[in-house]
Coordinates of C-alpha atoms and ligand atoms in Angstrom, one line a residue:
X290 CA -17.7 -9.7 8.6
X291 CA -15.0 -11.9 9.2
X292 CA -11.4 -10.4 10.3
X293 CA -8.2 -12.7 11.7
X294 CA -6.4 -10.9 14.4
X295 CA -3.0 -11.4 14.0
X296 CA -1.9 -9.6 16.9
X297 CA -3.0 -7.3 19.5
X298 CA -2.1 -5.4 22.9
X299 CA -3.9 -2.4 24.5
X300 CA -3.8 0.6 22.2
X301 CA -2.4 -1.8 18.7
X302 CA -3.8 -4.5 16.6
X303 CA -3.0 -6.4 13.3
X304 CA -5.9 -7.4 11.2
X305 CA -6.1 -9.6 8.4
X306 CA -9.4 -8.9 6.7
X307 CA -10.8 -11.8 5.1
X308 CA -10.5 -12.6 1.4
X309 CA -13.3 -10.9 -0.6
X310 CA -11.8 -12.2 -3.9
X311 CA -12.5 -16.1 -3.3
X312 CA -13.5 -17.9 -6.9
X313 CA -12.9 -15.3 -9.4
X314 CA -10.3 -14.4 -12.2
X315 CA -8.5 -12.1 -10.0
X316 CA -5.6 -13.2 -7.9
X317 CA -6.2 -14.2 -4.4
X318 CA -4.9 -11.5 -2.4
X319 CA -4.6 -10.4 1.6
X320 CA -5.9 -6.8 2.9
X321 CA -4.5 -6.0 5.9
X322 CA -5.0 -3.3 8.6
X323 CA -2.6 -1.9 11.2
X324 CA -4.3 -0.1 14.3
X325 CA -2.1 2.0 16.7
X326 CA -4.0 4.8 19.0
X327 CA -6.3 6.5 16.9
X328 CA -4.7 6.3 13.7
X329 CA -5.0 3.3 11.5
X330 CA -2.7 1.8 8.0
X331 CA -4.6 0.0 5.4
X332 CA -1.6 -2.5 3.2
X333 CA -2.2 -2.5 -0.1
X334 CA -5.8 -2.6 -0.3
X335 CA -6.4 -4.4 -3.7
X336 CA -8.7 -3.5 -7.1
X337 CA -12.0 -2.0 -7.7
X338 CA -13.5 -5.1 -7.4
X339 CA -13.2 -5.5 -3.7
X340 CA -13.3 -2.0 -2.9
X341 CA -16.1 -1.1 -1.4
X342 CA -16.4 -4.3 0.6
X343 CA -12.9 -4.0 1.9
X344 CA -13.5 0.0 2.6
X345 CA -16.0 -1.2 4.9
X346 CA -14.4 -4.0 6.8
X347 CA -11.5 -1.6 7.1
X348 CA -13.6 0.7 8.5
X349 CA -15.1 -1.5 11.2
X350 CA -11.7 -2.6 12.3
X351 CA -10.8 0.9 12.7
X352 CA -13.3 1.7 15.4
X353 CA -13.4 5.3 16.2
X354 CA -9.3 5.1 15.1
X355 CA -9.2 7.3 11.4
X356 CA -7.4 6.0 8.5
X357 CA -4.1 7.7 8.2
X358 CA -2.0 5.8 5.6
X359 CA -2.4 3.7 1.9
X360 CA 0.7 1.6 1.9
X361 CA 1.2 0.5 -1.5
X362 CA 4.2 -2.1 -1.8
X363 CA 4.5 -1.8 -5.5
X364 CA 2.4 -0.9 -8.5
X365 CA 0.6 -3.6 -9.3
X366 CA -3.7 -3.8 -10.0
X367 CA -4.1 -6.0 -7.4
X368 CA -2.5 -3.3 -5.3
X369 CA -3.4 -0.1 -6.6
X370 CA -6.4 -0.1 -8.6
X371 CA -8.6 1.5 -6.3
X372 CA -6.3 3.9 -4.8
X373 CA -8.6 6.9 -6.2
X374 CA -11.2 5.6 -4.1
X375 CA -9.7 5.6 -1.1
X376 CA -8.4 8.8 -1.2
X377 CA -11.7 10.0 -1.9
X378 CA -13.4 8.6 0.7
X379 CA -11.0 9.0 3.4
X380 CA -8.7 11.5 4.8
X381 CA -5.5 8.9 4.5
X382 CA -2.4 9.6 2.3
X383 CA -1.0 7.2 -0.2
X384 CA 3.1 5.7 0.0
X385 CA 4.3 4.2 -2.6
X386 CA 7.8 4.1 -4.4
X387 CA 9.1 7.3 -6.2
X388 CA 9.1 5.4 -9.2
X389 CA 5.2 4.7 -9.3
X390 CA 3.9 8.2 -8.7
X391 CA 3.8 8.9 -11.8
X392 CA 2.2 5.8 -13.1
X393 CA -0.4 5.3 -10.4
X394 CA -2.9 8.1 -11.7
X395 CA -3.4 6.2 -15.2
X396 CA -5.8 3.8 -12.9
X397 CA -7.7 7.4 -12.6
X398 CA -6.9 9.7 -10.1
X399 CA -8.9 13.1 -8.9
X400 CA -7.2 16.3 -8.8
X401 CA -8.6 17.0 -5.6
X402 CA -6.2 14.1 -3.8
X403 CA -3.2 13.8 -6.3
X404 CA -1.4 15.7 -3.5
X405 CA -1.8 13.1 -1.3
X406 CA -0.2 10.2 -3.2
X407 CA 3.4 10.9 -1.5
X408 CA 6.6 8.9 -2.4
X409 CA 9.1 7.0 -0.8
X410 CA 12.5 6.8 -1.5
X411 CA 14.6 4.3 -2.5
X412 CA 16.6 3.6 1.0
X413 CA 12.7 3.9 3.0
X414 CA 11.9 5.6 5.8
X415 CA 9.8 5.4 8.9
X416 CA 6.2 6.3 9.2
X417 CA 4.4 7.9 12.4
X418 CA 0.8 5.6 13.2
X419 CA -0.1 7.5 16.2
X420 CA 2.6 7.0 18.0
X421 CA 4.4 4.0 16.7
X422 CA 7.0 4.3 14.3
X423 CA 6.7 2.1 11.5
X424 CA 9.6 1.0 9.4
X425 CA 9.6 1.0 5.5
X426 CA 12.4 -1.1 4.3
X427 CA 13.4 -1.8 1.0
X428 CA 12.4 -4.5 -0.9
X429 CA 13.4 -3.2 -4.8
X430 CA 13.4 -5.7 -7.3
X431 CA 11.4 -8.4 -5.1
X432 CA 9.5 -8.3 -7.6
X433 CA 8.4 -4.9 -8.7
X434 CA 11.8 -2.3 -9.2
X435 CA 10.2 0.1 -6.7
X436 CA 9.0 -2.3 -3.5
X437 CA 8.7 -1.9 0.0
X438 CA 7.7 -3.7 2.7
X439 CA 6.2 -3.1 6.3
X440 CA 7.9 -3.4 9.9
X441 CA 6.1 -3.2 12.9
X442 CA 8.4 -2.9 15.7
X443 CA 4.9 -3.7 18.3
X444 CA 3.8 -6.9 17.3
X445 CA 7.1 -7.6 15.5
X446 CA 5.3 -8.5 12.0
X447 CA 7.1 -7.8 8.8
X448 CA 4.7 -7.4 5.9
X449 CA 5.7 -8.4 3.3
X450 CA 4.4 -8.0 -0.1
X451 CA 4.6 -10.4 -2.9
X452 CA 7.7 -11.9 -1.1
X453 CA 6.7 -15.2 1.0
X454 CA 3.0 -15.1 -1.0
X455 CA 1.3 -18.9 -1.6
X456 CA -0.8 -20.0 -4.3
X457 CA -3.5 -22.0 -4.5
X458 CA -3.9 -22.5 -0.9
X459 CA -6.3 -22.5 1.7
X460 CA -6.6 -21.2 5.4
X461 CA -4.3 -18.5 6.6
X462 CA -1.4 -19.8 8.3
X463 CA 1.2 -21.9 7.4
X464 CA 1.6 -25.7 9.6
X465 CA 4.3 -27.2 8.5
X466 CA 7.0 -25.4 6.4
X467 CA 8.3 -27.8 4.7
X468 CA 4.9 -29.0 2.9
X469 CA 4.4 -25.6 2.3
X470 CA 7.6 -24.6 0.0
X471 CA 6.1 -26.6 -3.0
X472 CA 3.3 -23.9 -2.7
X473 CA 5.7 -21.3 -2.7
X474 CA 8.4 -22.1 -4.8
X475 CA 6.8 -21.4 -8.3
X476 CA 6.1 -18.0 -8.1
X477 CA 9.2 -17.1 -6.3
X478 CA 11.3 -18.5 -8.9
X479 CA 9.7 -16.6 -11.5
X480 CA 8.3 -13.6 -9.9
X481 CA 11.2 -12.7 -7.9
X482 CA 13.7 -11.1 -10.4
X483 CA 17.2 -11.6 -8.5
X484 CA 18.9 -14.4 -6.2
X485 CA 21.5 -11.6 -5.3
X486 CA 18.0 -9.3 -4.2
X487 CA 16.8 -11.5 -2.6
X488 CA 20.3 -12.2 -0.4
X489 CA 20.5 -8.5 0.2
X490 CA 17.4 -8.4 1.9
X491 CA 17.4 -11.4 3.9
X492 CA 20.6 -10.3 5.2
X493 CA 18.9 -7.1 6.2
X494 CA 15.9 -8.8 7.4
X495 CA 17.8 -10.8 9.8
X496 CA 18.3 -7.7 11.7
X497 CA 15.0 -7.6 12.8
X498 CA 13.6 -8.6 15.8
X499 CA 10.5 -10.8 13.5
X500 CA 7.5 -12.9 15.1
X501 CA 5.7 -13.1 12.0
X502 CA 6.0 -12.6 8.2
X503 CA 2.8 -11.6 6.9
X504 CA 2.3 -11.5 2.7
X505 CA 0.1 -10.2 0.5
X506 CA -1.2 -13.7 -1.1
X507 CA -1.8 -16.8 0.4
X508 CA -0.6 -18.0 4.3
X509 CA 1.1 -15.9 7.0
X510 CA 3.9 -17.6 8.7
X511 CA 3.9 -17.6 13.1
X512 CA 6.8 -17.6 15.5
X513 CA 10.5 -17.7 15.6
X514 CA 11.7 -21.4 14.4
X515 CA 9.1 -20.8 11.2
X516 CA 10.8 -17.6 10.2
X517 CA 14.1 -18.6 10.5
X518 CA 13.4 -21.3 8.4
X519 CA 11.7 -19.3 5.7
X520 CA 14.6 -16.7 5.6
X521 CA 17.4 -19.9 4.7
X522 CA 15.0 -20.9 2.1
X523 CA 14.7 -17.7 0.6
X524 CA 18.7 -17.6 1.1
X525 CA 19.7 -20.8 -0.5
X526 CA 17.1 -20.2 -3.4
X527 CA 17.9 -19.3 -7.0
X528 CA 15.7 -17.1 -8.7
X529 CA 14.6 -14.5 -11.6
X530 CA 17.3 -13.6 -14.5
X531 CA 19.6 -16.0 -12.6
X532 CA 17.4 -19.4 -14.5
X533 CA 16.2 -17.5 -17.2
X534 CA 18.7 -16.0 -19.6
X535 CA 18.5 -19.2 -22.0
X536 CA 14.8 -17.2 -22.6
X537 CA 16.1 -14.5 -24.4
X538 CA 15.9 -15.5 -27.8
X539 CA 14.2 -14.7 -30.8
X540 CA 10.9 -17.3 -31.1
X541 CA 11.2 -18.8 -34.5
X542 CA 8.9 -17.8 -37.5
X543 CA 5.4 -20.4 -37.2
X544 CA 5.4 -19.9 -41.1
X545 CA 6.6 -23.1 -42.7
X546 CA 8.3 -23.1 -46.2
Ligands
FE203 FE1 3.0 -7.9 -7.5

């Protein structure tokens, strides 16, 4: 099976797993796992129809390392939909915003792991993978109202969610930025619900010592210069409620006469 290592130094890795969803209805979307020691993080690990083949690549990353966390950015089926599985068939506990726990089990989830779908609150907090502490900052409103996003303070990748996600693309990395905002620039205009969100958290972004962002769909993006220059675009760009309020009005009647 086919994995991209992202990163990796004695003891930690980064692993994309490849794309199980290519050519179907469903979105496009990146599984990825983070490997520290002997305890391992699978980032939101998609529907029931990639399930079990993504269980198993996640598995053979892992090694002799045992899954220890779900990390669920935000609520959506591409995200969640399986997360009854997992916890089944693993030993790993699911975090996810406060404000999805109670939403989660309608995709169906035992009452022999409920328990083990924790939440996180609204500021974040840090997570221990064997040794490494892992930050989970906020990320509310970009685009789900409870999100969160992934730091990794060893390979200095920020995951990233929905936010920085490409459509319609192929390969895995991004060349050359400025080709690549067309792909882009759709979906963050109206996925992304607020320009003044989305300045909050590049300004606390910035203080983060980041070598990669890493998102959910589409390309990653490599190296210093390449962030930079996708944290001013996300800064300068208008999004959400602030082009859309000339929406909200009531659709006129289709009967004539
Ligand atoms: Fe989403």
């Amino acid at each position: 099976m086919a994995h991209t290592t992202l990163f990796s130094a004695p003891g930690h890795a980064n692993v994309l797993i490849e794309d199980y969803n290519t050519g179907g209805l469903a979105v496009q979307a990146n599984q990825h796992v983070i490997v520290h020691g002997d305890a391992g993080m699978i980032l939101d690990p998609g529907g029931h129809k990639v399930y079990s083949k993504v269980l198993a690549a996640t598995l053979s990353v892992l090694g002799r390392a045992k899954l220890k966390y779900l990390f669920l950015s935000h609520q959506d089926p591409d995200i969640v939909a399986a997360t009854n599985g997992w916890l089944m068939t693993t030993d790993a506990d699911a975090y996810i915003s406060d404000l999805w726990t109670r939403f989660v089990p309608h995709f169906g989830l035992d009452h022999l792991v409920a328990s083990r779908l924790k939440s996180i609150p609204d500021r974040g907090q840090t997570l221990d993978l064997g040794g490494c502490e892992l930050l989970i900052v906020p990320a509310h409103y970009l685009h789900s109202c409870g999100n969160f996003h992934v730091y990794d303070p060893i390979s200095k990748i920020l995951y990233t969610g929905d936010l920085g996600a490409s459509i319609g693309v192929e390969g895995v990395e991004v060349t050359d930025f400025d080709a690549h905002i067309v792909k882009m620039e759709g979906f963050h205009k109206r996925y992304m619900a607020s320009t003044r969100a989305l300045k909050a958290w590049v300004r606390m972004v910035r203080g983060l010592d980041i070598e990669m962002i890493v998102p959910q769909h589409g390309l990653f993006m490599r190296g210093k210069p390449m962030v930079t220059r996708f944290l001013d675009w996300l800064d300068g760009l208008v999004c959400g409620i602030d082009l859309m309020e000339d929406v909200y009005r009531i659709p006129p009647s289709s009967k004539s006469g």
